[in-house]
Amino acid sequence: MPVPVPQQRSVPAAETSHGDLTLLVIEDDPAGTTITVPELSAAAGTRVRIRTARNLTEAARLLTDDVDCILLDLALPVAGSGEPVSERADELAALTHVLRIAPLHAVLALTAEDDTALAAEAVRVGAQDYLFRGELDARVLSRAIRYAVERKRADIAQHQLTESRLRAQENARLERGLLPTPLLEGSGLSFAARYRPGRSRALLGGDFYDVVRTPDGTVHAMIGDVCGHGPDEAALGVELRIAWRALTLAGLCGDELLSTLQQVLEHERQSEEIFATLCTVDIAPDGRRAGLCLAGHPAPLLARHGRPARLLPYEDGGPALGLLPRARWPRRQVELGAAWSLMMYTDGLIEGRVGTGGSERLGQDGMVAMINGRLAEGLTGDELLETAVAEVRELNGGELTDDVAVLLLGRDPERIRRWGGSAPRSHPASVDRPPSPPARAARAQRPPL
């Protein structure tokens, strides 16, 4: 008959009690230990309670939350056998059983004095220490109990710390893998991105973006924001980004693409209250004009060479995805010109606090003024985005509570000629990765857009 496994507590008893100790002795002849409660109490300087069990079934019933340590006789017969077995693996069967039903308890192995190899093997299998019957006395047992309890606590803490680190590393690798790698090969456009999740110690939030170039030479860019900041919102954002890329490469654009994305959101969201804003831009192969669709999202910022940056029109935008079942999203044609920079962003960049006491929001007007100031200083690309995000945090008086995603696309005819009609391969954006000094120096020599 299988031995019942008692429910284990999440914290060992020794962590909740620094005075009395409870010892569970599992031995075919518990009286053979010759240790009494008064002797143990005198040696330990504190009260020690002893419980005795003659077999593993009885031990399972006595294994309650207040047990601090288990003293197990390795010669204890296993269930179903009348005599101790002789094989070394089977000699530890009782120990492996106890370790299975009491994974959070300290365990002391009790064995014959002439069987040092078995005692050492018991520690290797999982016991905290071993004792020999011939040298067992109150002082030795008391010290062994204390040592075993503390060692078990340290083992559990180390195990939890290792698990936490491994989980954090796995999550970090997963989230980094979910950030997009832009597909811009052959477009001649420059690309830069910045990403800051609002969740503490996270790499991925509810904001998402992507950029791809289709075979006809059109460059499609997208940025979006799922309402909320938790892991569910981050997962939904990844799903929408991957769906957008697949639909774009399949030839969908504008209203047809957004309608399909809304169906994806409606099927994948956890609640009908969840919605997502989205901004899509499709840039013609010649790079001089683009189509713009807004789904409840802030309008992009366009900066042309020699002119101040301005917001693109947003009057014809449609509602956020997931709000209206039969919504439509008109596509507006936008003239970009020969040399330009287009900045797409989520509302985390404009909703930070500014002013004395943080009573006002930065807003789109404040963001436009800030970007124009940095453009006047000659900042472009990664350095422009890095400086902008840092300034928004400074104005906010600390970390931003919302996710922030910003991407910057640019066209520089001189740069295109320098690269022979194409741009160097783009890489996925990193979280707050500052540009290298050589790259910063090279960008400083370019004419600001």
Coordinates of C-alpha atoms in Angstrom, one line a residue:
M1 CA 0.0 0.0 0.0
P2 CA 1.5 3.4 -0.9
V3 CA 2.5 5.7 1.9
P4 CA 0.5 8.9 2.0
V5 CA 2.6 12.1 1.3
P6 CA 1.7 14.8 3.9
Q7 CA 1.3 18.4 2.7
Q8 CA 4.5 20.3 3.0
R9 CA 4.8 23.8 4.4
S10 CA 6.5 26.5 2.4
V11 CA 8.8 27.5 5.3
P12 CA 10.7 25.0 7.4
A13 CA 9.7 25.0 11.1
A14 CA 13.2 26.2 12.1
E15 CA 12.5 29.5 10.4
T16 CA 9.4 30.1 12.6
S17 CA 10.7 28.9 15.9
H18 CA 14.1 29.7 17.5
G19 CA 13.4 28.0 20.8
D20 CA 11.8 24.6 21.0
L21 CA 12.8 21.8 18.6
T22 CA 10.9 18.7 17.5
L23 CA 12.7 15.6 16.5
L24 CA 11.0 12.7 14.7
V25 CA 12.9 9.4 15.3
I26 CA 12.1 6.7 12.7
E27 CA 13.6 3.4 14.0
D28 CA 12.4 -0.1 14.3
D29 CA 13.4 0.1 18.0
P30 CA 13.2 3.8 19.0
A31 CA 14.3 3.0 22.5
G32 CA 17.6 1.9 21.1
T33 CA 18.7 5.5 20.7
T34 CA 19.0 5.6 24.6
I35 CA 18.5 9.4 24.3
T36 CA 15.8 10.9 26.5
V37 CA 14.1 14.3 26.4
P38 CA 15.7 15.7 29.6
E39 CA 19.2 14.7 28.3
L40 CA 18.6 16.4 25.0
S41 CA 17.2 19.5 26.6
A42 CA 20.1 19.9 28.9
A43 CA 22.6 19.5 26.1
A44 CA 20.8 21.9 23.7
G45 CA 19.9 24.5 26.3
T46 CA 16.4 24.4 25.0
R47 CA 13.4 22.1 25.1
V48 CA 13.5 19.2 22.6
R49 CA 10.3 17.2 21.8
I50 CA 10.8 13.7 20.5
R51 CA 8.3 11.7 18.5
T52 CA 8.9 8.1 17.6
A53 CA 7.8 6.0 14.6
R54 CA 8.5 2.3 14.0
N55 CA 7.9 2.4 10.3
L56 CA 7.5 4.7 7.4
T57 CA 3.7 4.6 7.4
E58 CA 3.6 5.7 11.0
A59 CA 6.2 8.4 10.3
A60 CA 4.1 9.9 7.5
R61 CA 1.3 10.4 10.0
L62 CA 3.6 12.1 12.6
L63 CA 5.3 14.3 10.0
T64 CA 3.5 17.6 10.8
D65 CA 4.6 21.2 10.3
D66 CA 6.3 21.6 13.6
V67 CA 8.9 18.8 13.0
D68 CA 12.3 20.4 12.7
C69 CA 14.5 17.3 12.1
I70 CA 14.2 13.6 11.3
L71 CA 16.5 11.0 12.7
L72 CA 16.3 7.9 10.4
D73 CA 17.7 4.5 11.0
L74 CA 19.1 3.4 7.6
A75 CA 18.5 -0.3 8.7
L76 CA 14.8 0.3 8.9
P77 CA 12.9 -2.3 6.8
V78 CA 11.2 -0.9 3.8
A79 CA 7.4 -1.4 3.4
G80 CA 6.5 -5.0 2.6
S81 CA 9.8 -6.6 3.8
G82 CA 10.4 -8.2 7.1
E83 CA 14.2 -7.9 7.1
P84 CA 16.6 -5.2 6.1
V85 CA 17.8 -5.7 2.5
S86 CA 21.5 -6.1 1.7
E87 CA 21.9 -4.3 -1.6
R88 CA 23.5 -0.8 -1.2
A89 CA 20.9 0.9 -3.4
D90 CA 18.1 -0.8 -1.5
E91 CA 19.7 0.0 1.9
L92 CA 19.0 3.7 1.1
A93 CA 15.4 3.0 0.1
A94 CA 14.0 4.2 3.5
L95 CA 16.1 7.4 3.1
T96 CA 14.9 8.1 -0.4
H97 CA 11.3 7.6 0.7
V98 CA 11.7 10.0 3.6
L99 CA 13.4 12.6 1.4
R100 CA 10.4 12.3 -1.0
I101 CA 7.7 12.8 1.6
A102 CA 9.7 15.4 3.6
P103 CA 11.6 17.6 1.1
L104 CA 11.7 20.6 3.4
H105 CA 12.8 18.8 6.6
A106 CA 16.4 18.3 7.8
V107 CA 17.3 14.6 7.9
L108 CA 20.0 12.8 10.0
A109 CA 21.0 9.3 8.9
L110 CA 21.7 6.8 11.7
T111 CA 23.8 3.8 10.9
A112 CA 26.3 1.3 12.3
E113 CA 29.8 2.5 13.2
D114 CA 31.5 0.2 10.8
D115 CA 29.6 1.3 7.8
T116 CA 31.2 4.7 6.9
A117 CA 30.6 4.2 3.2
L118 CA 26.9 3.8 3.6
A119 CA 26.8 6.9 5.9
A120 CA 28.7 9.0 3.3
E121 CA 26.4 7.7 0.5
A122 CA 23.4 8.8 2.6
V123 CA 24.7 12.4 2.7
R124 CA 25.4 12.3 -1.0
V125 CA 21.8 11.2 -1.6
G126 CA 20.3 14.1 0.4
A127 CA 20.7 13.7 4.2
Q128 CA 22.2 16.7 6.0
D129 CA 24.5 14.6 8.2
Y130 CA 25.0 11.1 9.6
L131 CA 25.5 9.7 13.1
F132 CA 26.9 6.3 14.4
R133 CA 24.9 4.4 17.0
G134 CA 28.0 3.6 19.0
E135 CA 28.9 7.3 19.6
L136 CA 25.4 8.7 20.0
D137 CA 24.9 10.8 23.1
A138 CA 22.8 13.9 24.0
R139 CA 25.5 16.4 23.2
V140 CA 26.4 14.9 19.8
L141 CA 22.8 14.5 18.8
S142 CA 21.9 18.0 19.9
R143 CA 24.7 19.6 17.9
A144 CA 23.9 17.4 14.9
I145 CA 20.2 18.5 15.0
R146 CA 21.1 22.2 15.1
Y147 CA 23.6 21.8 12.3
A148 CA 21.3 19.8 10.1
V149 CA 18.4 22.3 10.5
E150 CA 20.6 25.2 9.6
R151 CA 22.2 23.4 6.7
K152 CA 18.7 22.5 5.4
R153 CA 17.6 26.1 5.6
A154 CA 20.7 27.2 3.7
D155 CA 20.2 24.5 1.1
I156 CA 16.6 25.6 0.6
A157 CA 17.5 29.2 0.3
Q158 CA 20.3 28.5 -2.2
H159 CA 17.9 26.3 -4.2
Q160 CA 15.3 29.0 -4.3
L161 CA 17.9 31.6 -5.3
T162 CA 19.2 29.4 -8.1
E163 CA 15.6 28.8 -9.4
S164 CA 14.9 32.5 -9.3
R165 CA 18.0 33.3 -11.2
L166 CA 17.4 30.6 -13.8
R167 CA 13.8 31.8 -14.2
A168 CA 14.9 35.4 -14.6
Q169 CA 17.5 34.4 -17.3
E170 CA 15.0 32.3 -19.2
N171 CA 12.4 35.2 -19.1
A172 CA 15.1 37.6 -20.3
R173 CA 16.1 35.4 -23.2
L174 CA 12.5 34.8 -24.1
E175 CA 11.6 38.5 -24.0
R176 CA 14.7 39.5 -26.0
G177 CA 13.8 37.0 -28.6
L178 CA 10.3 38.5 -28.9
L179 CA 11.7 42.0 -29.8
P180 CA 11.5 42.4 -33.6
T181 CA 14.4 42.3 -36.0
P182 CA 13.5 44.9 -38.7
L183 CA 13.6 43.7 -42.3
L184 CA 14.9 46.7 -44.2
E185 CA 17.5 45.1 -46.5
G186 CA 17.8 47.1 -49.7
S187 CA 15.5 50.0 -48.6
G188 CA 18.1 52.7 -48.1
L189 CA 16.3 53.9 -45.0
S190 CA 17.9 54.4 -41.6
F191 CA 16.3 52.8 -38.5
A192 CA 16.6 53.4 -34.8
A193 CA 14.4 52.3 -31.9
R194 CA 14.1 52.6 -28.1
Y195 CA 12.1 50.4 -25.8
R196 CA 11.4 50.8 -22.1
P197 CA 8.8 48.6 -20.4
G198 CA 6.9 50.0 -17.5
R199 CA 7.0 46.8 -15.5
S200 CA 9.8 46.6 -13.0
R201 CA 12.7 44.3 -14.1
A202 CA 10.9 43.4 -17.3
L203 CA 12.2 43.6 -20.9
L204 CA 8.9 43.5 -22.6
G205 CA 5.7 45.4 -22.1
G206 CA 2.4 46.0 -23.8
D207 CA 3.9 48.3 -26.5
F208 CA 5.1 46.7 -29.7
Y209 CA 6.5 47.7 -33.1
D210 CA 7.9 46.3 -36.3
V211 CA 9.3 47.3 -39.7
V212 CA 9.4 45.2 -42.9
R213 CA 10.1 45.7 -46.5
T214 CA 7.9 43.8 -49.0
P215 CA 9.2 42.5 -52.4
D216 CA 7.7 45.5 -54.3
G217 CA 10.1 47.8 -52.3
T218 CA 7.5 49.3 -50.0
V219 CA 8.6 49.7 -46.4
H220 CA 5.9 49.1 -43.8
A221 CA 6.2 50.3 -40.2
M222 CA 3.9 49.8 -37.3
I223 CA 3.8 50.7 -33.6
G224 CA 1.1 49.8 -31.1
D225 CA 0.0 49.8 -27.5
V226 CA -2.1 47.2 -25.7
C227 CA -3.9 48.8 -22.7
G228 CA -2.3 47.7 -19.4
H229 CA 1.3 46.8 -18.4
G230 CA 1.3 43.1 -17.3
P231 CA 2.6 39.9 -18.8
D232 CA -0.8 39.2 -20.5
E233 CA -0.7 42.5 -22.3
A234 CA 2.9 41.9 -23.3
A235 CA 2.0 38.5 -24.7
L236 CA -1.0 40.0 -26.6
G237 CA 1.3 42.7 -28.0
V238 CA 3.7 40.1 -29.4
E239 CA 0.8 38.2 -31.0
L240 CA -0.4 41.3 -32.7
R241 CA 3.1 42.2 -33.9
I242 CA 3.7 38.7 -35.4
A243 CA 0.2 38.7 -37.0
W244 CA 0.9 42.2 -38.5
R245 CA 4.1 41.0 -40.0
A246 CA 2.5 37.9 -41.5
L247 CA -0.4 39.8 -42.9
T248 CA 1.8 42.5 -44.3
L249 CA 4.1 40.1 -46.0
A250 CA 0.9 38.4 -47.4
G251 CA 0.0 41.7 -49.1
L252 CA -2.6 43.2 -46.8
C253 CA -2.5 46.9 -46.0
G254 CA -4.6 49.7 -44.6
D255 CA -8.2 48.9 -43.5
E256 CA -8.1 45.3 -44.6
L257 CA -5.1 44.6 -42.4
L258 CA -6.4 46.5 -39.4
S259 CA -9.8 44.7 -39.6
T260 CA -8.0 41.3 -39.5
L261 CA -5.8 42.4 -36.6
Q262 CA -9.0 43.4 -34.7
Q263 CA -10.3 39.8 -35.2
V264 CA -7.0 38.5 -33.8
L265 CA -7.2 40.7 -30.8
E266 CA -10.9 39.8 -30.1
H267 CA -10.0 36.1 -30.1
E268 CA -6.8 36.4 -28.0
R269 CA -7.6 39.0 -25.4
Q270 CA -8.4 37.9 -21.8
S271 CA -11.3 40.4 -21.5
E272 CA -13.6 42.3 -23.8
E273 CA -12.4 45.5 -22.1
I274 CA -8.9 45.0 -23.6
F275 CA -8.1 47.2 -26.6
A276 CA -5.0 48.2 -28.5
T277 CA -4.0 51.4 -30.4
L278 CA -2.1 51.2 -33.6
C279 CA -0.3 53.4 -36.1
T280 CA 0.8 52.0 -39.5
V281 CA 2.8 53.6 -42.2
D282 CA 3.6 52.2 -45.7
I283 CA 6.4 54.1 -47.4
A284 CA 6.5 54.0 -51.2
P285 CA 9.6 52.4 -52.9
D286 CA 10.9 55.9 -53.9
G287 CA 10.7 57.0 -50.2
R288 CA 9.0 60.3 -51.0
R289 CA 5.4 59.5 -49.9
A290 CA 3.6 57.3 -47.5
G291 CA 0.2 56.0 -46.5
L292 CA -0.9 56.5 -42.9
C293 CA -3.5 54.7 -40.8
L294 CA -4.3 55.5 -37.2
A295 CA -6.3 53.3 -34.8
G296 CA -6.7 55.5 -31.8
H297 CA -2.9 56.1 -31.7
P298 CA -1.0 59.4 -31.5
A299 CA 0.1 60.7 -35.0
P300 CA 3.8 60.3 -36.0
L301 CA 6.2 63.2 -36.0
L302 CA 7.7 64.2 -39.4
A303 CA 10.9 66.3 -39.7
R304 CA 12.1 67.5 -43.1
H305 CA 15.6 68.9 -43.8
G306 CA 15.7 72.5 -42.9
R307 CA 12.1 72.6 -41.4
P308 CA 10.9 72.1 -37.9
A309 CA 9.3 68.8 -37.0
R310 CA 5.5 68.6 -37.1
L311 CA 2.8 66.1 -36.3
L312 CA 1.2 64.3 -39.3
P313 CA -2.6 64.8 -39.7
Y314 CA -4.7 62.7 -37.4
E315 CA -8.3 63.9 -38.0
D316 CA -9.2 60.9 -40.2
G317 CA -8.0 58.3 -37.8
G318 CA -10.3 55.4 -36.7
P319 CA -11.0 53.9 -33.2
A320 CA -8.6 51.7 -31.3
L321 CA -8.7 48.0 -32.1
G322 CA -11.3 46.1 -30.1
L323 CA -13.7 48.9 -29.4
L324 CA -16.1 48.8 -32.3
P325 CA -17.0 45.6 -34.1
R326 CA -17.4 47.0 -37.6
A327 CA -14.9 49.9 -37.4
R328 CA -13.1 51.3 -40.5
W329 CA -9.7 52.9 -40.7
P330 CA -9.1 55.2 -43.6
R331 CA -5.7 55.5 -45.2
R332 CA -4.3 59.1 -45.7
Q333 CA -1.6 59.9 -48.2
V334 CA 1.3 61.9 -46.8
E335 CA 4.1 63.6 -48.8
L336 CA 7.5 63.0 -47.2
G337 CA 9.9 64.7 -49.5
A338 CA 13.5 63.8 -50.4
A339 CA 15.2 63.9 -47.0
W340 CA 13.2 63.3 -43.8
S341 CA 12.9 61.6 -40.4
L342 CA 9.7 60.0 -39.2
M343 CA 9.3 59.3 -35.5
M344 CA 6.6 56.9 -34.3
Y345 CA 5.9 56.5 -30.6
T346 CA 3.5 55.2 -27.9
D347 CA 1.7 57.4 -25.5
G348 CA 4.2 56.6 -22.7
L349 CA 6.5 59.2 -24.2
I350 CA 4.0 62.0 -24.0
E351 CA 2.1 61.2 -20.7
G352 CA 5.0 61.8 -18.4
R353 CA 4.6 64.7 -15.9
V354 CA 6.2 68.1 -16.3
G355 CA 6.3 71.4 -14.4
T356 CA 6.4 72.2 -10.7
G357 CA 4.8 69.4 -8.7
G358 CA 4.2 67.3 -11.9
S359 CA 0.7 68.7 -12.3
E360 CA 0.8 68.7 -16.1
R361 CA 1.5 66.2 -18.9
L362 CA 4.2 66.7 -21.5
G363 CA 1.7 66.1 -24.2
Q364 CA 2.3 66.1 -28.0
D365 CA 3.0 69.8 -28.2
G366 CA 5.7 69.5 -25.5
M367 CA 7.2 66.5 -27.2
V368 CA 7.3 68.3 -30.6
A369 CA 9.1 71.3 -28.9
M370 CA 11.6 68.9 -27.2
I371 CA 12.4 67.0 -30.4
N372 CA 12.9 70.3 -32.4
G373 CA 15.3 71.4 -29.7
R374 CA 17.3 68.2 -30.0
L375 CA 17.2 68.4 -33.9
A376 CA 18.6 71.9 -33.7
E377 CA 21.5 70.5 -31.8
G378 CA 22.2 68.1 -34.6
L379 CA 21.1 64.9 -32.9
T380 CA 19.9 62.1 -35.1
G381 CA 19.2 58.3 -35.0
D382 CA 19.9 56.4 -31.8
E383 CA 21.4 59.5 -30.1
L384 CA 18.2 61.5 -30.7
L385 CA 16.0 58.8 -29.3
E386 CA 18.3 58.2 -26.3
T387 CA 18.3 61.8 -25.4
A388 CA 14.6 62.3 -25.9
V389 CA 13.7 59.3 -23.6
A390 CA 16.2 60.5 -21.0
E391 CA 14.8 64.0 -21.0
V392 CA 11.2 62.8 -20.7
R393 CA 12.3 60.7 -17.6
E394 CA 14.1 63.8 -16.2
L395 CA 11.0 66.0 -16.7
N396 CA 8.9 63.3 -15.0
G397 CA 11.1 63.4 -12.0
G398 CA 11.9 59.6 -12.2
E399 CA 11.0 56.4 -14.0
L400 CA 8.0 56.5 -16.3
T401 CA 5.1 54.2 -15.1
D402 CA 3.9 53.5 -18.7
D403 CA 5.7 51.5 -21.4
V404 CA 7.6 53.5 -23.9
A405 CA 8.4 52.5 -27.5
V406 CA 9.9 54.9 -30.1
L407 CA 11.1 54.1 -33.5
L408 CA 12.8 56.5 -36.0
L409 CA 12.9 56.0 -39.8
G410 CA 14.9 58.3 -42.0
R411 CA 15.8 59.0 -45.6
D412 CA 19.0 60.8 -46.5
P413 CA 19.8 60.9 -50.2
E414 CA 23.5 61.5 -49.5
R415 CA 23.6 58.4 -47.3
I416 CA 21.8 56.3 -49.9
R417 CA 24.4 57.4 -52.5
R418 CA 27.2 56.6 -50.1
W419 CA 25.9 53.0 -49.6
G420 CA 25.3 52.5 -53.3
G421 CA 21.5 52.5 -53.1
S422 CA 21.1 50.4 -50.0
A423 CA 21.6 50.7 -46.2
P424 CA 23.6 48.5 -43.9
R425 CA 21.7 45.6 -42.3
S426 CA 19.4 46.7 -39.5
H427 CA 19.5 45.0 -36.1
P428 CA 16.8 44.6 -33.3
A429 CA 16.7 47.5 -30.9
S430 CA 18.1 47.0 -27.4
V431 CA 16.7 48.4 -24.2
D432 CA 18.5 51.7 -23.5
R433 CA 21.6 50.8 -25.4
P434 CA 23.7 54.0 -25.8
P435 CA 25.6 54.5 -29.1
S436 CA 29.3 53.9 -29.2
P437 CA 31.6 57.0 -29.3
P438 CA 32.7 56.4 -33.0
A439 CA 29.0 56.1 -34.1
R440 CA 28.1 59.2 -32.2
A441 CA 31.0 61.1 -33.9
A442 CA 30.0 59.9 -37.3
R443 CA 26.4 61.0 -36.8
A444 CA 27.5 64.4 -35.6
Q445 CA 29.1 65.0 -39.0
R446 CA 25.8 64.4 -40.9
P447 CA 23.5 67.3 -41.7
P448 CA 20.5 67.2 -39.3
L449 CA 17.2 66.2 -40.8

